[in-house]
mmCIF file with all atom_site columns, C-alpha atoms and ligand atoms in Angstrom:
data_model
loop_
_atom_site.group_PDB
_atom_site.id
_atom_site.type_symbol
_atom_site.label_atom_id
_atom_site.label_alt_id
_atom_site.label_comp_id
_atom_site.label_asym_id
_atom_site.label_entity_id
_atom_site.label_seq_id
_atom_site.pdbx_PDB_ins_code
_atom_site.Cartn_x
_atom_site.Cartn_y
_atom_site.Cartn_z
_atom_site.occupancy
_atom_site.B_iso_or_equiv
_atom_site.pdbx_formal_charge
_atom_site.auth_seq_id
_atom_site.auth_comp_id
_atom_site.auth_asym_id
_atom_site.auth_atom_id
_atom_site.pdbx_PDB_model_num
ATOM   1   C CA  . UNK A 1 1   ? 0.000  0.000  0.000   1.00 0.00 ? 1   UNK A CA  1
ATOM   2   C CA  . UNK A 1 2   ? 1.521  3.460  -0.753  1.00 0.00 ? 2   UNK A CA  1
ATOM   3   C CA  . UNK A 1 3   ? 2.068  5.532  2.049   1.00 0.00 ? 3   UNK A CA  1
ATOM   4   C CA  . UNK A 1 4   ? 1.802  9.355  2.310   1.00 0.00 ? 4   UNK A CA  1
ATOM   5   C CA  . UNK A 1 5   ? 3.270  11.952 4.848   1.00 0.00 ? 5   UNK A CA  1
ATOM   6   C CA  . UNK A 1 6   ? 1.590  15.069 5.387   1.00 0.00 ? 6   UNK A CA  1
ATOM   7   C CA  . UNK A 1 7   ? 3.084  17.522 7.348   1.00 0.00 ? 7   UNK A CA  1
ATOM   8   C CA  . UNK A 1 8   ? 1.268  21.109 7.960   1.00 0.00 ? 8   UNK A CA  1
ATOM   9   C CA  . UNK A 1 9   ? 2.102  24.165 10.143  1.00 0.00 ? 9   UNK A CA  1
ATOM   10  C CA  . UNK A 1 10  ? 1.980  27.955 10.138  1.00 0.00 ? 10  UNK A CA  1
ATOM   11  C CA  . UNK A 1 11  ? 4.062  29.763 8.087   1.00 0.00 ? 11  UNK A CA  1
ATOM   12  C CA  . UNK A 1 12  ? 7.160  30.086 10.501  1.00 0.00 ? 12  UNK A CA  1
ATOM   13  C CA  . UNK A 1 13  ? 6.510  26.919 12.407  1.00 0.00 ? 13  UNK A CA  1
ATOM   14  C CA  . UNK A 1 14  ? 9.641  25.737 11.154  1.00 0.00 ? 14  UNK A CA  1
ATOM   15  C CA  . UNK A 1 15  ? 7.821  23.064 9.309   1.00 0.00 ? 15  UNK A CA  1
ATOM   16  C CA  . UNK A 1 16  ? 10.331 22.905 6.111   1.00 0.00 ? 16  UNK A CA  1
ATOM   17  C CA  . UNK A 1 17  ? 13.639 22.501 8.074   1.00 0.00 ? 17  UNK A CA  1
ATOM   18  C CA  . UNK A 1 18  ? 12.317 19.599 10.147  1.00 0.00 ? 18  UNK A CA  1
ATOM   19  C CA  . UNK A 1 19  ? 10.923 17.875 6.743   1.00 0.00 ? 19  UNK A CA  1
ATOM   20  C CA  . UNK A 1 20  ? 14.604 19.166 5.215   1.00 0.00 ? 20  UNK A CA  1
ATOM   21  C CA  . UNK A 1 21  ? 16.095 16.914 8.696   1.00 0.00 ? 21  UNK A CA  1
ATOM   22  C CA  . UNK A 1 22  ? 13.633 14.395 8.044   1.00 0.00 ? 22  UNK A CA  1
ATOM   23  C CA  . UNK A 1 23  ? 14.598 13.636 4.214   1.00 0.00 ? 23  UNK A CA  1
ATOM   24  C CA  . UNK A 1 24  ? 18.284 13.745 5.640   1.00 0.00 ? 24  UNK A CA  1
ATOM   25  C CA  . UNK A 1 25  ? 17.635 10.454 8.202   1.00 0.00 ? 25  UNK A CA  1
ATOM   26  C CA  . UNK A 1 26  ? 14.778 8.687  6.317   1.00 0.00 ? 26  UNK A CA  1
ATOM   27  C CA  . UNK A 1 27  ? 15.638 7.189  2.811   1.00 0.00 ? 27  UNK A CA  1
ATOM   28  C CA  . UNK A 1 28  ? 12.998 5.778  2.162   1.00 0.00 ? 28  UNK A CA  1
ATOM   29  C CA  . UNK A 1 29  ? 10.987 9.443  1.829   1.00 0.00 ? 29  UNK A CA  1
ATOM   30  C CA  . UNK A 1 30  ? 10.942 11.992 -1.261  1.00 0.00 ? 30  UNK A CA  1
ATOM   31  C CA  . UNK A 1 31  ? 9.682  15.285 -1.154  1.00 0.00 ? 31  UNK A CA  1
ATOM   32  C CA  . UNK A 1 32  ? 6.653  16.315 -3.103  1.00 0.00 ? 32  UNK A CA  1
ATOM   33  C CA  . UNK A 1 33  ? 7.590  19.781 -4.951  1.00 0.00 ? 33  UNK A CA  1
ATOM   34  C CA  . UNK A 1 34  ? 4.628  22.127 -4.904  1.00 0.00 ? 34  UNK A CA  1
ATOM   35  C CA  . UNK A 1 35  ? 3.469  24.118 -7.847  1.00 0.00 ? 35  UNK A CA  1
ATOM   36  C CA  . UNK A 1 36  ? 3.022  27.932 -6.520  1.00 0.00 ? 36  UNK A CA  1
ATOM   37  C CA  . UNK A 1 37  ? 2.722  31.277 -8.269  1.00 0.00 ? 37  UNK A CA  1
ATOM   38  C CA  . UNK A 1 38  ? 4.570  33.105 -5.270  1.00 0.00 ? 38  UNK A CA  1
ATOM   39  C CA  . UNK A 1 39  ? 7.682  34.981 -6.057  1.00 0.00 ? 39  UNK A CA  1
ATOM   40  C CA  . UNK A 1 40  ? 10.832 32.610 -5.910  1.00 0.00 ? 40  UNK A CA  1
ATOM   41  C CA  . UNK A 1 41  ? 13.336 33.948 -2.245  1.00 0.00 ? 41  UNK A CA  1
ATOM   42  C CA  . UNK A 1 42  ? 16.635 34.232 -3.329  1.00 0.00 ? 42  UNK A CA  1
ATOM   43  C CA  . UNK A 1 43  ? 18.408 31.162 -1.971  1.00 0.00 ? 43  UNK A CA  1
ATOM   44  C CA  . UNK A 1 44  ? 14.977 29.054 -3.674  1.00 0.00 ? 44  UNK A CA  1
ATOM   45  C CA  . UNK A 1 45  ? 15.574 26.899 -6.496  1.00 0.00 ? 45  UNK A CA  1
ATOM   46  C CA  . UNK A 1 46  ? 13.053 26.272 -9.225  1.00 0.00 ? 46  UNK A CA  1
ATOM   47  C CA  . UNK A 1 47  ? 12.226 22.237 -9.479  1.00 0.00 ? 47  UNK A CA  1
ATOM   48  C CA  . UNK A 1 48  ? 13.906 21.812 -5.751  1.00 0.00 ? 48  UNK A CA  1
ATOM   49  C CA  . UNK A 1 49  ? 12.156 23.906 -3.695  1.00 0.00 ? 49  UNK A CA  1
ATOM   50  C CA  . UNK A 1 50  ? 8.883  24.416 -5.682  1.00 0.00 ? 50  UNK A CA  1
ATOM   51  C CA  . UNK A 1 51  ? 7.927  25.050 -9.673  1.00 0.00 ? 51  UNK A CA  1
ATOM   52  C CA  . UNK A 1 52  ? 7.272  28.768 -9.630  1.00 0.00 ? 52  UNK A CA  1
ATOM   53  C CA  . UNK A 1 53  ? 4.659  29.135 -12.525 1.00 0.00 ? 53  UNK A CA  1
ATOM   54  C CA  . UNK A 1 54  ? 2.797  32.392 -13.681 1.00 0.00 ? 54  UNK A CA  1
ATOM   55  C CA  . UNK A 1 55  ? -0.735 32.596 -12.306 1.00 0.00 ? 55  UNK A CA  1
ATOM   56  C CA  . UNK A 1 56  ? -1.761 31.675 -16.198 1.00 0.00 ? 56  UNK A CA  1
ATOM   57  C CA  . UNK A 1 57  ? 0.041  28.705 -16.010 1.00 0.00 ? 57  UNK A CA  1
ATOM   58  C CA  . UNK A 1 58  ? -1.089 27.594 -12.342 1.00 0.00 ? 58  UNK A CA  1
ATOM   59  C CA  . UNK A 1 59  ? -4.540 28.325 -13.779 1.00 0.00 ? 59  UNK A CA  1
ATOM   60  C CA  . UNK A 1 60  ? -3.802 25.991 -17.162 1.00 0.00 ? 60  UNK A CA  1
ATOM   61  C CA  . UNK A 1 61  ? -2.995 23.385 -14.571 1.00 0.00 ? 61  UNK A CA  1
ATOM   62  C CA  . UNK A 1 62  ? -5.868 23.323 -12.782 1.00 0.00 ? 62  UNK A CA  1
ATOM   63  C CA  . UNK A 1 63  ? -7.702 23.349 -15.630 1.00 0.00 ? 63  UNK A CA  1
ATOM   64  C CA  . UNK A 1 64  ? -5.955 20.097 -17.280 1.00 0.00 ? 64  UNK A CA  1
ATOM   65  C CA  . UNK A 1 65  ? -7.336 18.309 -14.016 1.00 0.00 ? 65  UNK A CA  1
ATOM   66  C CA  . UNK A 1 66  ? -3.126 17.773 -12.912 1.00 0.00 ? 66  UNK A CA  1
ATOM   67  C CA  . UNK A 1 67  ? -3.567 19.258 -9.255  1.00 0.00 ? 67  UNK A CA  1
ATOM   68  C CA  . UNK A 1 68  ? -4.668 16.175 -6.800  1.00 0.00 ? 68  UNK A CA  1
ATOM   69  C CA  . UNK A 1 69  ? -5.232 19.462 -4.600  1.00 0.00 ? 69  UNK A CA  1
ATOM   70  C CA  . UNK A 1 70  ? -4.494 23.432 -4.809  1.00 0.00 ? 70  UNK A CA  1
ATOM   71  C CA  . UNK A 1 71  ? -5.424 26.357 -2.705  1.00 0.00 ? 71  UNK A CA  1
ATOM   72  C CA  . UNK A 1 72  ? -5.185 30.304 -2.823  1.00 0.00 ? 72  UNK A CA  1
ATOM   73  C CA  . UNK A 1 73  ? -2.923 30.311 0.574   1.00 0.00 ? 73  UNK A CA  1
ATOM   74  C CA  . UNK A 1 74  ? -2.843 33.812 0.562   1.00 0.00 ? 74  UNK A CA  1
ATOM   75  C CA  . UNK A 1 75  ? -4.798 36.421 -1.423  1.00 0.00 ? 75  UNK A CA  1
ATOM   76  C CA  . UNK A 1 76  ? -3.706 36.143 -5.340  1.00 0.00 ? 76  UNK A CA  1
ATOM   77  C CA  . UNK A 1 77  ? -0.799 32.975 -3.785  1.00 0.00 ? 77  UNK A CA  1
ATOM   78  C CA  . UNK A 1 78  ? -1.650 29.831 -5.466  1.00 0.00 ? 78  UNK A CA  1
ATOM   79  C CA  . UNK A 1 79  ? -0.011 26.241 -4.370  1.00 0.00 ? 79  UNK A CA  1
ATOM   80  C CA  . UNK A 1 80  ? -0.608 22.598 -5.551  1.00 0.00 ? 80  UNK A CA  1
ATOM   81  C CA  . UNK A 1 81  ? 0.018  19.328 -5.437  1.00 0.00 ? 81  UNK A CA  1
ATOM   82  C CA  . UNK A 1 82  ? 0.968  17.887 -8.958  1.00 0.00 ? 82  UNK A CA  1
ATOM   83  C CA  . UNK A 1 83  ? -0.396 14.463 -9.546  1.00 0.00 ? 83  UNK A CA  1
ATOM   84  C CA  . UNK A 1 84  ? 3.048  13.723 -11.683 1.00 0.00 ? 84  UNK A CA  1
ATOM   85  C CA  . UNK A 1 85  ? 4.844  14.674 -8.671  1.00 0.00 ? 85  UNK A CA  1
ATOM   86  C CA  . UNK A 1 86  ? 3.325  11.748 -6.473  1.00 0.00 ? 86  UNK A CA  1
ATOM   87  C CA  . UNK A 1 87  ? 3.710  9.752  -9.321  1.00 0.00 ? 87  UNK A CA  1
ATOM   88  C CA  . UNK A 1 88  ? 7.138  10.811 -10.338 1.00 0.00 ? 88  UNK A CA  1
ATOM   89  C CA  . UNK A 1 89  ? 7.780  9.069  -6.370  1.00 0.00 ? 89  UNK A CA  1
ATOM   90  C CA  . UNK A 1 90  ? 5.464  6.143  -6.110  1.00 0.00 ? 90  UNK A CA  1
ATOM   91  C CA  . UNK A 1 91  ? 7.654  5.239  -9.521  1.00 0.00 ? 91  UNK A CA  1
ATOM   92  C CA  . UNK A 1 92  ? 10.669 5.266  -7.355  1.00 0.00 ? 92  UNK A CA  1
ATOM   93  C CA  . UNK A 1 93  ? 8.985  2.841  -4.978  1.00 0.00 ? 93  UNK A CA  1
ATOM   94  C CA  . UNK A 1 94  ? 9.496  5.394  -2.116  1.00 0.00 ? 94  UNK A CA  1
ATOM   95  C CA  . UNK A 1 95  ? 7.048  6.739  0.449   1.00 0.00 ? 95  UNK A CA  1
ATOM   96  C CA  . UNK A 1 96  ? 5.860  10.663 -0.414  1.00 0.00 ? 96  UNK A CA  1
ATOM   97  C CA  . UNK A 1 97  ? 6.268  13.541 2.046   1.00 0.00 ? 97  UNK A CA  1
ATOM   98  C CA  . UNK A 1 98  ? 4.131  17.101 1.627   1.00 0.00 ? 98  UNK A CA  1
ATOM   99  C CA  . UNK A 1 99  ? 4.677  20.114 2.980   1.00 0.00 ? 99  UNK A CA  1
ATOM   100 C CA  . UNK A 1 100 ? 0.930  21.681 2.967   1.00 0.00 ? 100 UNK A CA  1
ATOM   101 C CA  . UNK A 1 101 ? -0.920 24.625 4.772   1.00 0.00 ? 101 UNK A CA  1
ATOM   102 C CA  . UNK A 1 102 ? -3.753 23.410 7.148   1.00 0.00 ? 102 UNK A CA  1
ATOM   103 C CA  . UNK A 1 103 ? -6.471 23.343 4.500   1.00 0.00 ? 103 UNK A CA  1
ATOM   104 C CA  . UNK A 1 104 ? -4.618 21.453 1.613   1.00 0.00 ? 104 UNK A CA  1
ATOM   105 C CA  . UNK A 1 105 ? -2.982 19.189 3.951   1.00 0.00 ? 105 UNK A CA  1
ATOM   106 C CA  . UNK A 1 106 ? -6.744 18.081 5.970   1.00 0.00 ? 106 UNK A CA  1
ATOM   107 C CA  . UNK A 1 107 ? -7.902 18.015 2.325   1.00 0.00 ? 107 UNK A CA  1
ATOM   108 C CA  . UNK A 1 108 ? -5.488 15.241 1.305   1.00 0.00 ? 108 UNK A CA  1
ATOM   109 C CA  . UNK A 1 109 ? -5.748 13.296 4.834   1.00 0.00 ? 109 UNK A CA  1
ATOM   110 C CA  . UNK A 1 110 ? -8.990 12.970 3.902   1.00 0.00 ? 110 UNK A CA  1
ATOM   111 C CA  . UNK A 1 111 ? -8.541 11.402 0.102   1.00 0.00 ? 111 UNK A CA  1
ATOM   112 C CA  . UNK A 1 112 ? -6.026 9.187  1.979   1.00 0.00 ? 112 UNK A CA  1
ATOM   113 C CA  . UNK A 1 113 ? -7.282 8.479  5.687   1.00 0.00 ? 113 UNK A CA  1
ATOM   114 C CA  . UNK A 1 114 ? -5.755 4.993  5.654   1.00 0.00 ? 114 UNK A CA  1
ATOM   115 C CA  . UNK A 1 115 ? -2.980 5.585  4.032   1.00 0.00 ? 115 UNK A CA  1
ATOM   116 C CA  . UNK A 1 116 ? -1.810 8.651  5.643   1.00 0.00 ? 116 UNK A CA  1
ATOM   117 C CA  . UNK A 1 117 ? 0.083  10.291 8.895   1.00 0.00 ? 117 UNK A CA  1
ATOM   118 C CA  . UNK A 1 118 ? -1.054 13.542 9.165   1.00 0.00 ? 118 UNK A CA  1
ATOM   119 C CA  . UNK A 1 119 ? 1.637  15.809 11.326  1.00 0.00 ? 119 UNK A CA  1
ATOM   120 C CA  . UNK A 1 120 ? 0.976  19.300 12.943  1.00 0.00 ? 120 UNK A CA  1
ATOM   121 C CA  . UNK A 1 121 ? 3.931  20.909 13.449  1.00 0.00 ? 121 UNK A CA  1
ATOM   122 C CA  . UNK A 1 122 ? 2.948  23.986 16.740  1.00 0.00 ? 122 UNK A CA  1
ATOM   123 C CA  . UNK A 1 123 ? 5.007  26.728 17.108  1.00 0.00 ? 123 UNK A CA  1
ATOM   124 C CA  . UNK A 1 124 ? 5.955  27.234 20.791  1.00 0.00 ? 124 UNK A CA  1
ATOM   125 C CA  . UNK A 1 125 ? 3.775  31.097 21.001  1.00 0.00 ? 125 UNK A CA  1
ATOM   126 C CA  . UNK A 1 126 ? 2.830  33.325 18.523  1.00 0.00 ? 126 UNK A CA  1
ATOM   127 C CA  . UNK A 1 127 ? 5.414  35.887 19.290  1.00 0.00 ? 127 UNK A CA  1
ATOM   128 C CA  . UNK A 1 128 ? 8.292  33.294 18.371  1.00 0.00 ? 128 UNK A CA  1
ATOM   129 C CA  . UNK A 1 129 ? 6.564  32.940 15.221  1.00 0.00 ? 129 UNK A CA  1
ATOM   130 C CA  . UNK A 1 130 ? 6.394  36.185 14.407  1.00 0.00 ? 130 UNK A CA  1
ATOM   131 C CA  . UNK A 1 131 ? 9.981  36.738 15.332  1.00 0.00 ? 131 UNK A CA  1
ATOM   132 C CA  . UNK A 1 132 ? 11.070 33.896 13.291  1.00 0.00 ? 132 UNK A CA  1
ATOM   133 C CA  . UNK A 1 133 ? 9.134  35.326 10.484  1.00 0.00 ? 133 UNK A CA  1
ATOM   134 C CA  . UNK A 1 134 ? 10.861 38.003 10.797  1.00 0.00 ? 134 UNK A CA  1
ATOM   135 C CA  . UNK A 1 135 ? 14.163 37.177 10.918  1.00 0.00 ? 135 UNK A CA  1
ATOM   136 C CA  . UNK A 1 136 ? 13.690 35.184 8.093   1.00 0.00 ? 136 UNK A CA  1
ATOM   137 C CA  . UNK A 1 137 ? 13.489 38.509 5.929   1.00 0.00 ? 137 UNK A CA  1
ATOM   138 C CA  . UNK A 1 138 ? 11.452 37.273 3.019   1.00 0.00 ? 138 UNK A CA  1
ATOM   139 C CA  . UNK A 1 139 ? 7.880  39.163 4.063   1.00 0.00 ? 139 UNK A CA  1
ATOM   140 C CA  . UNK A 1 140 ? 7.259  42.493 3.648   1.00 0.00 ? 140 UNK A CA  1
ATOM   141 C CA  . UNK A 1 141 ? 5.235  44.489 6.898   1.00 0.00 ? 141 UNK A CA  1
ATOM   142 C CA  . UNK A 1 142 ? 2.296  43.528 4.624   1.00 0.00 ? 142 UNK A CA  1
ATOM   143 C CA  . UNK A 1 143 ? 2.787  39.721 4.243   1.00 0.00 ? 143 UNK A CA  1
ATOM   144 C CA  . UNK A 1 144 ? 4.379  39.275 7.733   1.00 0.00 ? 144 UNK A CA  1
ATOM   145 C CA  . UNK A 1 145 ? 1.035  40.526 8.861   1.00 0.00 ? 145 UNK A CA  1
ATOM   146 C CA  . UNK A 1 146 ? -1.235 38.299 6.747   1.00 0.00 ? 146 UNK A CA  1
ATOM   147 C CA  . UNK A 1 147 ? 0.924  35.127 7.369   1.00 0.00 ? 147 UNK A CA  1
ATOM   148 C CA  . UNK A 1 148 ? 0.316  35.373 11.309  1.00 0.00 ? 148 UNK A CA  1
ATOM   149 C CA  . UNK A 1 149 ? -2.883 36.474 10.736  1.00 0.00 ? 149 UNK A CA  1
ATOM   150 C CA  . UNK A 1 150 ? -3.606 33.524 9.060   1.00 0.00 ? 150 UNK A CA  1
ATOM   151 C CA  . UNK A 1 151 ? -1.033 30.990 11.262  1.00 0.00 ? 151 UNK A CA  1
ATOM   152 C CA  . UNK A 1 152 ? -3.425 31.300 14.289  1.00 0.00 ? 152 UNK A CA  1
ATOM   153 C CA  . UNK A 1 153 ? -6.615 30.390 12.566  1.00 0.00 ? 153 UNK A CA  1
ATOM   154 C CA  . UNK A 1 154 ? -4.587 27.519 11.419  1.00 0.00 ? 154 UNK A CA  1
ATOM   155 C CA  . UNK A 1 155 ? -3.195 26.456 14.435  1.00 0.00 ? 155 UNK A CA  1
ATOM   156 C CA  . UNK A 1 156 ? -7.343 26.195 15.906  1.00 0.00 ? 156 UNK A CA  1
ATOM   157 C CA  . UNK A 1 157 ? -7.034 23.607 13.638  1.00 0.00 ? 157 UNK A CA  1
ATOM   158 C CA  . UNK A 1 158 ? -4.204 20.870 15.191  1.00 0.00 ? 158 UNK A CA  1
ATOM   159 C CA  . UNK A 1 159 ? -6.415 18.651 16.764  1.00 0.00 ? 159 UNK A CA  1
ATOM   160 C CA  . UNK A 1 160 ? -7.666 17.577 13.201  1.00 0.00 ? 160 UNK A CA  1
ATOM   161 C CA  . UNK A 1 161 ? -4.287 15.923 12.856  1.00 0.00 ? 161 UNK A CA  1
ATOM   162 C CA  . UNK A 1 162 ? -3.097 12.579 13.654  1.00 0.00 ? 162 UNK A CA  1
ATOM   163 C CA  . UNK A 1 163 ? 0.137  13.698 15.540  1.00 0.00 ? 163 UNK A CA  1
ATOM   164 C CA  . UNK A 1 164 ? 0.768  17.206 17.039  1.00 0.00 ? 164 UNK A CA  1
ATOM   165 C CA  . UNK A 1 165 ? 4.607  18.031 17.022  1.00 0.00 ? 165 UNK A CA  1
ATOM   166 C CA  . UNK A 1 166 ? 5.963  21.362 19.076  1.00 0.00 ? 166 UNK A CA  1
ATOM   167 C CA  . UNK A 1 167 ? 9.159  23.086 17.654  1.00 0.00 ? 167 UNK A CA  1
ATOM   168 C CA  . UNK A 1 168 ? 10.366 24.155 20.777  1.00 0.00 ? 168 UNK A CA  1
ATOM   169 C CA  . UNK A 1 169 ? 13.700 22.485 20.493  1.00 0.00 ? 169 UNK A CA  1
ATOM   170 C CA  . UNK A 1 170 ? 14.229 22.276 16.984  1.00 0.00 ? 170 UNK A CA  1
ATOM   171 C CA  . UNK A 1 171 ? 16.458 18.800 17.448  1.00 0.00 ? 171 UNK A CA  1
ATOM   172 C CA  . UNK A 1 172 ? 13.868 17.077 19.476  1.00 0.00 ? 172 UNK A CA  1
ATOM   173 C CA  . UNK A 1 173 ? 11.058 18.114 17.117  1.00 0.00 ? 173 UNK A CA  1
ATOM   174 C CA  . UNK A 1 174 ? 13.273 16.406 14.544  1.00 0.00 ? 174 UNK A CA  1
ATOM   175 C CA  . UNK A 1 175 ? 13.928 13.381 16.176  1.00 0.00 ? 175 UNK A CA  1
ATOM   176 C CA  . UNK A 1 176 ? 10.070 12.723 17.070  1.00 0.00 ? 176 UNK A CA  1
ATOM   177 C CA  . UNK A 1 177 ? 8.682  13.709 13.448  1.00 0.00 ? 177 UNK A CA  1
ATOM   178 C CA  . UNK A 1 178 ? 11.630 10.884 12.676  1.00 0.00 ? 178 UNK A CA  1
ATOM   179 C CA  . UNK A 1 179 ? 10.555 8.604  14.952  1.00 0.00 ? 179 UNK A CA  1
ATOM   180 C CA  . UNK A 1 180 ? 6.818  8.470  14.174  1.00 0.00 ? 180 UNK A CA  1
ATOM   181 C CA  . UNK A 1 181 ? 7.344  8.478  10.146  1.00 0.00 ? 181 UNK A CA  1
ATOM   182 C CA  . UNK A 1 182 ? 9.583  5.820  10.280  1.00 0.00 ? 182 UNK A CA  1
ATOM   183 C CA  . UNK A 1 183 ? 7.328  3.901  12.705  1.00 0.00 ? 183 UNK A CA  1
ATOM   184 C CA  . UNK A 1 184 ? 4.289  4.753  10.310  1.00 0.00 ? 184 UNK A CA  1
ATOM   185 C CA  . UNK A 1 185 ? 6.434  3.258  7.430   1.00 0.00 ? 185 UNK A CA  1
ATOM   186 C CA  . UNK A 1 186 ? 7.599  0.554  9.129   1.00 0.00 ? 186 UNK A CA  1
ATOM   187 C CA  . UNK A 1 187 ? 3.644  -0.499 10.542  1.00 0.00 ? 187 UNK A CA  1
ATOM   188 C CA  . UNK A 1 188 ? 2.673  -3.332 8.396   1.00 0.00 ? 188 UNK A CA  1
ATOM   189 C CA  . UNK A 1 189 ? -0.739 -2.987 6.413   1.00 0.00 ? 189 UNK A CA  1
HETATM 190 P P1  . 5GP B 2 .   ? 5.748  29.374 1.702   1.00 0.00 ? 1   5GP B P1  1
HETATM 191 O O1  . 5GP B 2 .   ? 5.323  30.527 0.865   1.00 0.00 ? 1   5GP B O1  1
HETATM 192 O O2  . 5GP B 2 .   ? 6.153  29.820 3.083   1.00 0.00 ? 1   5GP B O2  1
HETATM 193 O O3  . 5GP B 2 .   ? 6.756  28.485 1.028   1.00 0.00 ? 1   5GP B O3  1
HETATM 194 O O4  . 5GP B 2 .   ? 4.465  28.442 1.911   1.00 0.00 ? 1   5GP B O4  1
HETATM 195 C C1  . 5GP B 2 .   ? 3.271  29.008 2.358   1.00 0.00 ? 1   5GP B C1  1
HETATM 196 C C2  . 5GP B 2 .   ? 2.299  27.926 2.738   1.00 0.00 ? 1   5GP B C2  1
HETATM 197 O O5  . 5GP B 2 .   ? 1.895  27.176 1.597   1.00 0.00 ? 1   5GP B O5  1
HETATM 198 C C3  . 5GP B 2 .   ? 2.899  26.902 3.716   1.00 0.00 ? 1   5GP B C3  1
HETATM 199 O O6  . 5GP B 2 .   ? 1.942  26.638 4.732   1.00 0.00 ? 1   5GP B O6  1
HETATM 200 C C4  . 5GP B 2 .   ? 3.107  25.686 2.839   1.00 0.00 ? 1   5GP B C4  1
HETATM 201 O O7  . 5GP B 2 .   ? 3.042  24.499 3.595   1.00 0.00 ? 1   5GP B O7  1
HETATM 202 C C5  . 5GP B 2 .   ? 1.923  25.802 1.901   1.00 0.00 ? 1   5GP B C5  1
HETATM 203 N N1  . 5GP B 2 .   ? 2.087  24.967 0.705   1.00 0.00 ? 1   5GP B N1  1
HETATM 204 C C6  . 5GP B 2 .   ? 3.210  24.665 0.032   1.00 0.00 ? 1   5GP B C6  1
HETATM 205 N N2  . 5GP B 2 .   ? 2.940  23.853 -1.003  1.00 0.00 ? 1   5GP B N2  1
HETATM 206 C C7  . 5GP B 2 .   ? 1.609  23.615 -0.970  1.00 0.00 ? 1   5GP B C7  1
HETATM 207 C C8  . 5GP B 2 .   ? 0.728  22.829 -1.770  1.00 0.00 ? 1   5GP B C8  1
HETATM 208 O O8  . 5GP B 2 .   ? 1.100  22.165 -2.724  1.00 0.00 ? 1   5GP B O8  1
HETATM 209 N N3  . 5GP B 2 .   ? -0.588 22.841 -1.433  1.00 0.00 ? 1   5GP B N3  1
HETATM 210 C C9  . 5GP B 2 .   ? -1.060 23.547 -0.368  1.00 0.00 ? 1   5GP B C9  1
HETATM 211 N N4  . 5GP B 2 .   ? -2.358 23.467 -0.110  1.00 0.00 ? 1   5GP B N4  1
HETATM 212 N N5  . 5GP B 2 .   ? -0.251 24.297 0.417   1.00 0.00 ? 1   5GP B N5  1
HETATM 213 C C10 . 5GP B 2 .   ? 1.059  24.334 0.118   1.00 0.00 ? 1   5GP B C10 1
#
C-alpha cells in the first residue's frame, strides 16, 4: 500500500527545516515539490524547492485536471500538489512527504485516511513565530502581517491531525517527526 506523509504548520513553524532533517535520516521518503505562483526567495531553487509558474500557467494546470489538490494560501498565492509529482515518487517505490498549509494538507488526509500520517507541526507562542518570520526577511510588513494572521486560525485547527509536534527544540522536534514516520512506514498494512 503506498504511504503518504503530510506535514502542515503555520508559516514560521519551522515546518520545512524539520521535513529538510527528516529527508536527511529517512531514505525511504521523497519530497513532493509544490506548484506555486509566489515569487521565488533568493536562496529558492526552481524544481527543488517548488515550480514557480505564472498565475496563467497555475490556472492551465488546474484546468488540465493535474492538481490532486491546490489552494489560494494567501490572497492572489496559489499552491498545488501535482499528480506527476506523487507519481514521479510512487515510480521510485518510495514513500511521499508534503509540505501543505492546514487546509490542503486536511484536504489530502482525507482522500487518503488509511494511508496517511497527518503531522501538525505547533510553534511554541505566537510571538516566536512572528519573530522567526521576521528574521527570516522574506515578508514584507504587509505579508508578515497576513501570514500570522492567518497561522493562528490555522493552528485552531491541530487537533484535526493525527500527531501534534511542538518546535520548541528544533532537534527534538526532529527526532520525534523521525521517529513516528519511520514507525508509520515501518507499521505493516
Ligand atoms: P511558503 O510561501 O512559506 O513556502 O508556503 C506558504 C504555505 O503554503 C505553507 O503553509 C506551505 O506548507 C503551503 N504549501 C506549500 N505547497 C503547498 C501545496 O502544494 N498545497 C497547499 N495546499 N499548500 C502548500
Amino acid at each position: 500500500m503506498k504511504k503518504f506523509i503530510i506535514i502542515s504548520a503555520p508559516s514560521g513553524a519551522g515546518k520545512t527545516s524539520i521535513v529538510r532533517s527528516v529527508l536527511k535520516k529517512v531514505p525511504q521518503l521523497a519530497f513532493s515539490i509544490s506548484a506555486t505562483t509566489r515569487k521565488k526567495r533568493e536562496n529558492e531553487i526552481n524544481g527543488k524547492d517548488y515550480f514557480f509558474l505564472t498565475l496563467e500557467e497555475f490556472k492551465k494546470k488546474i484546468s488540465e485536471g493535474a492538481f490532486l489538490e491546490w489552494e489560494e494560501v494567501y490572497k492572489d498565492c496559489f499552491y498545488g500538489t501535482l499528480k506527476s509529482e506523487v507519481q514521479r515518487i510512487s515510480n521510485k517505490g518510495k514513500t511521499v512527504i508534503f509540505d501543505l498549509d492546514v487546509v490542503g494538507g486536511l484536504k489530502l488526509k482525507k482522500k487518503f485516511i488509511k494511508q496517511s500520517l497527518s503531522i501538525f507541526i505547533m510553534p511554541p507562542s505566537t510571538d516566536i513565530l512572528t519573530s522567526r518570520l521576521k528574521s527570516r526577511g522574506t515578508e514584507t510588513k504587509e505579508t508578515l502581517k497576513m501570514r500570522v494572521h492567518i497561522a493562528k486560525k490555522e493552528m485552531l485547527s491541530k487537533d484535526k491531525f493525527d500527531k501534534v509536534i511542538l518546535n520548541e527544540d528544533f532537534s527534538l522536534a526532529c527526532k520525534k517527526a523521525k521517529e513516528l514516520i519511520t514507525n508509520f512506514i515501518n507499521l505493516k498494512k
